[in-house]
Amino acid sequence: MQNKHMAAERSYRRFEAPSRFASAVEHAWITRDPVGFREVSLPDGRGLVLVVAGPSAWVSDPLTGTARDEGTSVRGPALRVEVREVTGAAVRLGLQLAPSGLSRLWAARPVPRTSMDAATLLGADVVLAVQEALVQGDDARALATVWAALDRLPRHDSDEADRLCEALRFAESQRGLVRSADLAREAGVSLGELHRWCVHLLGVEPSQWLSAVRFSAFVREAIGPGRLRAEDVLAAVRWYSQAGYNAREVERFTGITPAILRRLIDRLDAFLADRPESLFV
């Protein structure tokens, strides 16, 4: 007899963005989940354009206890660990933005985790057409519709954004284990100018972005690629917390202080105890 999880296998497809969008969109993806699911979203310092056909996700921040409904939307850079839960079958198309991607596509300053309806960016008719294509299983048409909508948007590229992104790529190659001063040197600007660029183009301070990248790299190194089960993330951070590293090393390596790391463990543990995984599969 076939295992329930095998019968309800998730479909994930990744697509390269057309070269004309390379500075704004890193890649696109489409997922199909025949049953509900729960996963952890890492703070990777990037924004997202999301079109959903099916139930919205309920996204919770275990550290603060806040939660929000995540449907078809555009959001700013991810800076915190969040748990995403969906109780039924859904199809989702996402555009993984470059760090400065939202500011290049949208004139307003990005705000971390603050979202707006994707129709504001793409147009309501485009969102409806993409949802219909996804439901019909026509991924090529869904993507072509999105790329055509982006083609109609005015672009806000700049030399500042290009130089900043080069510096951010360097930081990511080092798992975020650099200082803001190192970013400034890579970009060829003063620390004050780097701070202004980050706030204006990313919506976050350099230290916030680096902390997010460090934590994401730390978890991925422990668990590997693919969908992140909340239980696996909890086990990884708990093991590291109990390993006895000094406070400076913990913050340098994970991007957060030992106190926040312990609080994340406690809150995530309580969250999972209160909401067993069986509710979502």
Coordinates of C-alpha atoms in Angstrom, one line a residue:
M1 CA 0.0 0.0 0.0
Q2 CA 1.4 3.4 -1.0
N3 CA 2.4 5.7 1.9
K4 CA 0.2 8.8 2.3
H5 CA 3.1 11.2 2.0
M6 CA 4.3 9.4 -1.2
A7 CA 0.9 9.6 -2.7
A8 CA 0.7 13.3 -1.9
E9 CA 4.1 14.3 -3.3
R10 CA 4.8 17.9 -3.8
S11 CA 5.7 19.2 -7.2
Y12 CA 8.4 22.0 -7.3
R13 CA 9.7 23.5 -10.5
R14 CA 12.3 26.3 -10.8
F15 CA 12.6 28.6 -13.8
E16 CA 15.4 31.0 -14.7
A17 CA 14.2 34.6 -15.1
P18 CA 14.7 36.2 -18.6
S19 CA 18.0 38.0 -18.8
R20 CA 16.3 41.4 -19.0
F21 CA 15.0 40.9 -15.5
A22 CA 18.3 39.6 -14.0
S23 CA 18.9 42.6 -11.8
A24 CA 15.4 42.4 -10.2
V25 CA 14.3 38.7 -10.3
E26 CA 16.7 35.9 -9.4
H27 CA 14.3 33.1 -10.4
A28 CA 10.7 31.9 -10.5
W29 CA 9.2 28.8 -9.0
I30 CA 5.9 27.0 -9.1
T31 CA 4.8 24.5 -6.4
R32 CA 1.8 22.2 -6.4
D33 CA 0.7 20.8 -3.0
P34 CA -2.1 18.2 -3.2
V35 CA -2.5 18.3 0.6
G36 CA -1.8 20.9 3.3
F37 CA 1.7 21.5 4.5
R38 CA 3.8 23.3 7.0
E39 CA 7.3 24.7 6.4
V40 CA 9.8 27.1 7.8
S41 CA 10.6 30.3 5.9
L42 CA 14.2 31.6 6.5
P43 CA 15.2 35.2 6.7
D44 CA 17.2 35.5 3.4
G45 CA 16.9 39.3 3.0
R46 CA 14.9 39.0 -0.2
G47 CA 11.5 40.0 -1.3
L48 CA 8.9 37.9 -3.1
V49 CA 6.1 38.3 -5.6
L50 CA 3.5 35.5 -4.9
V51 CA 0.4 34.4 -6.9
V52 CA -1.7 31.7 -5.2
A53 CA -4.5 29.6 -6.6
G54 CA -6.1 27.9 -3.6
P55 CA -6.1 28.6 0.1
S56 CA -3.9 31.3 1.5
A57 CA -1.1 30.4 4.0
W58 CA -1.1 31.3 7.6
V59 CA 2.3 32.7 8.4
S60 CA 3.4 32.9 12.1
D61 CA 6.4 34.5 13.7
P62 CA 7.3 32.2 16.7
L63 CA 9.4 34.9 18.3
T64 CA 6.7 37.6 18.4
G65 CA 3.6 35.5 18.3
T66 CA 2.2 37.6 15.4
A67 CA 0.6 36.0 12.4
R68 CA -0.7 37.1 9.0
D69 CA -2.6 35.7 6.1
E70 CA -0.3 35.2 3.0
G71 CA -2.2 35.1 -0.2
T72 CA -1.5 36.6 -3.6
S73 CA 0.9 39.4 -2.5
V74 CA 4.2 41.2 -2.9
R75 CA 6.4 41.6 0.2
G76 CA 9.6 43.2 1.2
P77 CA 12.8 41.5 2.4
A78 CA 12.6 38.5 4.8
L79 CA 14.4 39.2 8.1
R80 CA 12.8 36.7 10.6
V81 CA 12.1 33.0 10.9
E82 CA 8.5 32.3 10.1
V83 CA 6.3 29.2 10.0
R84 CA 4.0 28.8 7.0
E85 CA 0.9 26.6 7.2
V86 CA -1.6 25.7 4.5
T87 CA -4.5 23.4 5.3
G88 CA -5.5 22.4 1.7
A89 CA -4.3 21.8 -1.8
A90 CA -2.8 24.9 -3.4
V91 CA -0.7 26.0 -6.4
R92 CA 1.7 28.9 -5.9
L93 CA 3.9 30.9 -8.3
G94 CA 6.7 32.9 -6.8
L95 CA 9.2 35.4 -8.1
Q96 CA 12.3 35.3 -5.9
L97 CA 13.5 38.9 -6.0
A98 CA 17.1 40.0 -5.9
P99 CA 17.9 42.0 -2.7
S100 CA 17.2 45.3 -4.5
G101 CA 14.5 43.7 -6.7
L102 CA 11.5 45.4 -5.3
S103 CA 12.9 48.9 -5.4
R104 CA 13.8 48.3 -9.1
L105 CA 10.3 47.2 -9.9
W106 CA 8.4 49.6 -7.5
A107 CA 9.3 53.2 -6.8
A108 CA 8.3 53.0 -3.1
R109 CA 10.9 52.0 -0.5
P110 CA 10.7 48.3 0.4
V111 CA 9.6 47.5 3.9
P112 CA 10.5 44.2 5.5
R113 CA 7.7 41.6 5.6
T114 CA 5.2 44.3 4.8
S115 CA 3.0 43.1 1.9
M116 CA 0.7 44.6 -0.6
D117 CA -1.7 42.9 -3.0
A118 CA 0.2 41.6 -6.1
A119 CA -2.5 43.2 -8.2
T120 CA -1.1 46.6 -7.2
L121 CA 2.2 45.6 -9.0
L122 CA 1.0 43.3 -11.7
G123 CA -2.5 44.3 -12.3
A124 CA -5.8 42.5 -11.3
D125 CA -6.3 41.1 -14.8
V126 CA -2.8 39.7 -14.8
V127 CA -3.2 38.0 -11.4
L128 CA -6.5 36.4 -12.6
A129 CA -4.9 35.2 -15.8
V130 CA -2.0 33.7 -13.9
Q131 CA -4.3 31.9 -11.4
E132 CA -6.4 30.4 -14.3
A133 CA -3.2 29.2 -16.0
L134 CA -1.9 27.6 -12.8
V135 CA -5.2 25.8 -12.2
Q136 CA -5.2 24.5 -15.7
G137 CA -1.6 23.2 -15.3
D138 CA -0.2 25.6 -18.0
D139 CA 2.9 26.8 -16.2
A140 CA 4.4 28.2 -19.4
R141 CA 1.4 30.5 -19.9
A142 CA 1.4 31.6 -16.3
L143 CA 5.1 32.6 -16.5
A144 CA 4.7 34.3 -19.8
T145 CA 1.9 36.4 -18.4
V146 CA 4.0 37.4 -15.4
W147 CA 7.0 38.4 -17.6
A148 CA 4.8 40.4 -19.9
A149 CA 3.4 42.3 -16.9
L150 CA 6.9 43.1 -15.7
D151 CA 7.8 44.3 -19.1
R152 CA 5.1 47.0 -18.8
L153 CA 6.5 48.3 -15.5
P154 CA 8.9 51.3 -15.5
R155 CA 12.3 50.1 -14.2
H156 CA 14.2 51.9 -11.5
D157 CA 17.7 50.6 -12.1
S158 CA 20.7 52.7 -11.0
D159 CA 24.5 52.5 -10.6
E160 CA 24.0 52.6 -6.8
A161 CA 21.8 49.5 -6.9
D162 CA 24.3 47.6 -9.2
R163 CA 27.2 48.4 -6.9
L164 CA 25.3 47.5 -3.8
C165 CA 24.2 44.2 -5.2
E166 CA 27.8 43.4 -6.2
A167 CA 28.8 43.9 -2.5
L168 CA 25.9 41.8 -1.3
R169 CA 26.9 39.0 -3.6
F170 CA 30.4 39.1 -2.1
A171 CA 28.8 38.9 1.4
E172 CA 26.7 35.9 0.5
S173 CA 29.8 34.1 -0.9
Q174 CA 31.1 34.5 2.7
R175 CA 27.9 33.2 4.3
G176 CA 27.3 36.8 5.6
L177 CA 30.3 36.5 7.8
V178 CA 31.5 40.0 7.0
R179 CA 31.1 43.4 8.6
S180 CA 29.2 46.4 7.3
A181 CA 32.6 48.1 6.8
D182 CA 33.5 45.2 4.4
L183 CA 30.4 45.8 2.4
A184 CA 31.2 49.5 2.2
R185 CA 34.7 48.7 1.0
E186 CA 33.4 46.3 -1.7
A187 CA 30.9 48.9 -2.9
G188 CA 33.6 51.6 -2.8
V189 CA 31.7 54.0 -0.6
S190 CA 31.7 55.3 3.0
L191 CA 29.9 53.4 5.7
G192 CA 27.4 56.2 5.9
E193 CA 26.7 56.0 2.2
L194 CA 26.3 52.2 2.4
H195 CA 23.7 52.6 5.2
R196 CA 21.8 55.1 3.0
W197 CA 21.8 52.8 0.0
C198 CA 20.6 49.8 2.1
V199 CA 17.8 51.7 3.7
H200 CA 16.6 53.2 0.4
L201 CA 17.1 50.2 -1.9
L202 CA 16.6 47.3 0.5
G203 CA 14.4 48.8 3.2
V204 CA 16.8 47.5 5.9
E205 CA 20.1 48.5 7.6
P206 CA 23.3 46.6 6.5
S207 CA 23.6 44.9 9.8
Q208 CA 20.0 43.6 9.6
W209 CA 20.6 42.2 6.1
L210 CA 23.8 40.5 7.2
S211 CA 22.2 38.9 10.2
A212 CA 19.4 37.5 8.1
V213 CA 21.9 36.0 5.6
R214 CA 24.0 34.5 8.4
F215 CA 21.1 32.8 10.0
S216 CA 19.8 31.4 6.7
A217 CA 23.3 30.1 5.8
F218 CA 23.6 28.5 9.2
V219 CA 20.4 26.6 9.0
R220 CA 21.0 25.5 5.4
E221 CA 24.4 24.3 6.3
A222 CA 22.9 22.1 9.0
I223 CA 19.9 20.8 7.1
G224 CA 20.6 21.1 3.4
P225 CA 18.5 22.3 0.5
G226 CA 14.7 21.8 -0.1
R227 CA 11.6 22.4 2.0
L228 CA 12.4 23.0 5.7
R229 CA 10.4 21.1 8.2
A230 CA 9.9 23.0 11.4
E231 CA 11.0 20.0 13.5
D232 CA 14.3 19.9 11.6
V233 CA 15.0 23.6 12.1
L234 CA 14.2 23.3 15.8
A235 CA 16.6 20.3 16.2
A236 CA 19.4 22.1 14.3
V237 CA 19.2 25.3 16.4
R238 CA 18.7 23.4 19.6
W239 CA 21.9 21.3 18.9
Y240 CA 23.9 24.4 18.2
S241 CA 22.6 26.2 21.3
Q242 CA 23.6 23.3 23.5
A243 CA 27.1 23.0 22.0
G244 CA 28.5 25.6 24.4
Y245 CA 29.9 28.2 22.0
N246 CA 30.7 31.6 23.5
A247 CA 28.3 34.5 23.0
R248 CA 30.4 36.3 20.5
E249 CA 30.8 33.2 18.3
V250 CA 27.1 32.4 18.4
E251 CA 26.2 35.9 17.2
R252 CA 28.9 36.0 14.6
F253 CA 27.9 32.6 13.2
T254 CA 24.1 32.7 13.4
G255 CA 23.4 36.4 13.2
I256 CA 21.5 36.5 16.5
T257 CA 22.4 36.6 20.1
P258 CA 22.4 33.5 22.4
A259 CA 19.4 34.9 24.3
I260 CA 17.4 35.4 21.1
L261 CA 18.5 31.9 19.9
R262 CA 17.2 30.3 23.1
R263 CA 14.0 32.3 22.9
L264 CA 13.5 31.1 19.3
I265 CA 14.0 27.5 20.5
D266 CA 11.5 27.8 23.3
R267 CA 8.9 29.6 21.2
L268 CA 9.2 27.2 18.3
D269 CA 9.0 24.2 20.6
A270 CA 5.8 25.6 22.2
F271 CA 4.4 26.5 18.8
L272 CA 4.9 22.9 17.4
A273 CA 3.5 21.3 20.6
D274 CA 0.4 23.4 20.3
R275 CA 0.0 22.7 16.5
P276 CA 1.1 19.2 15.6
E277 CA 2.3 18.5 12.0
S278 CA -0.6 16.0 11.5
L279 CA -3.0 19.0 11.2
F280 CA -1.4 19.9 7.8
V281 CA -0.7 16.6 6.1

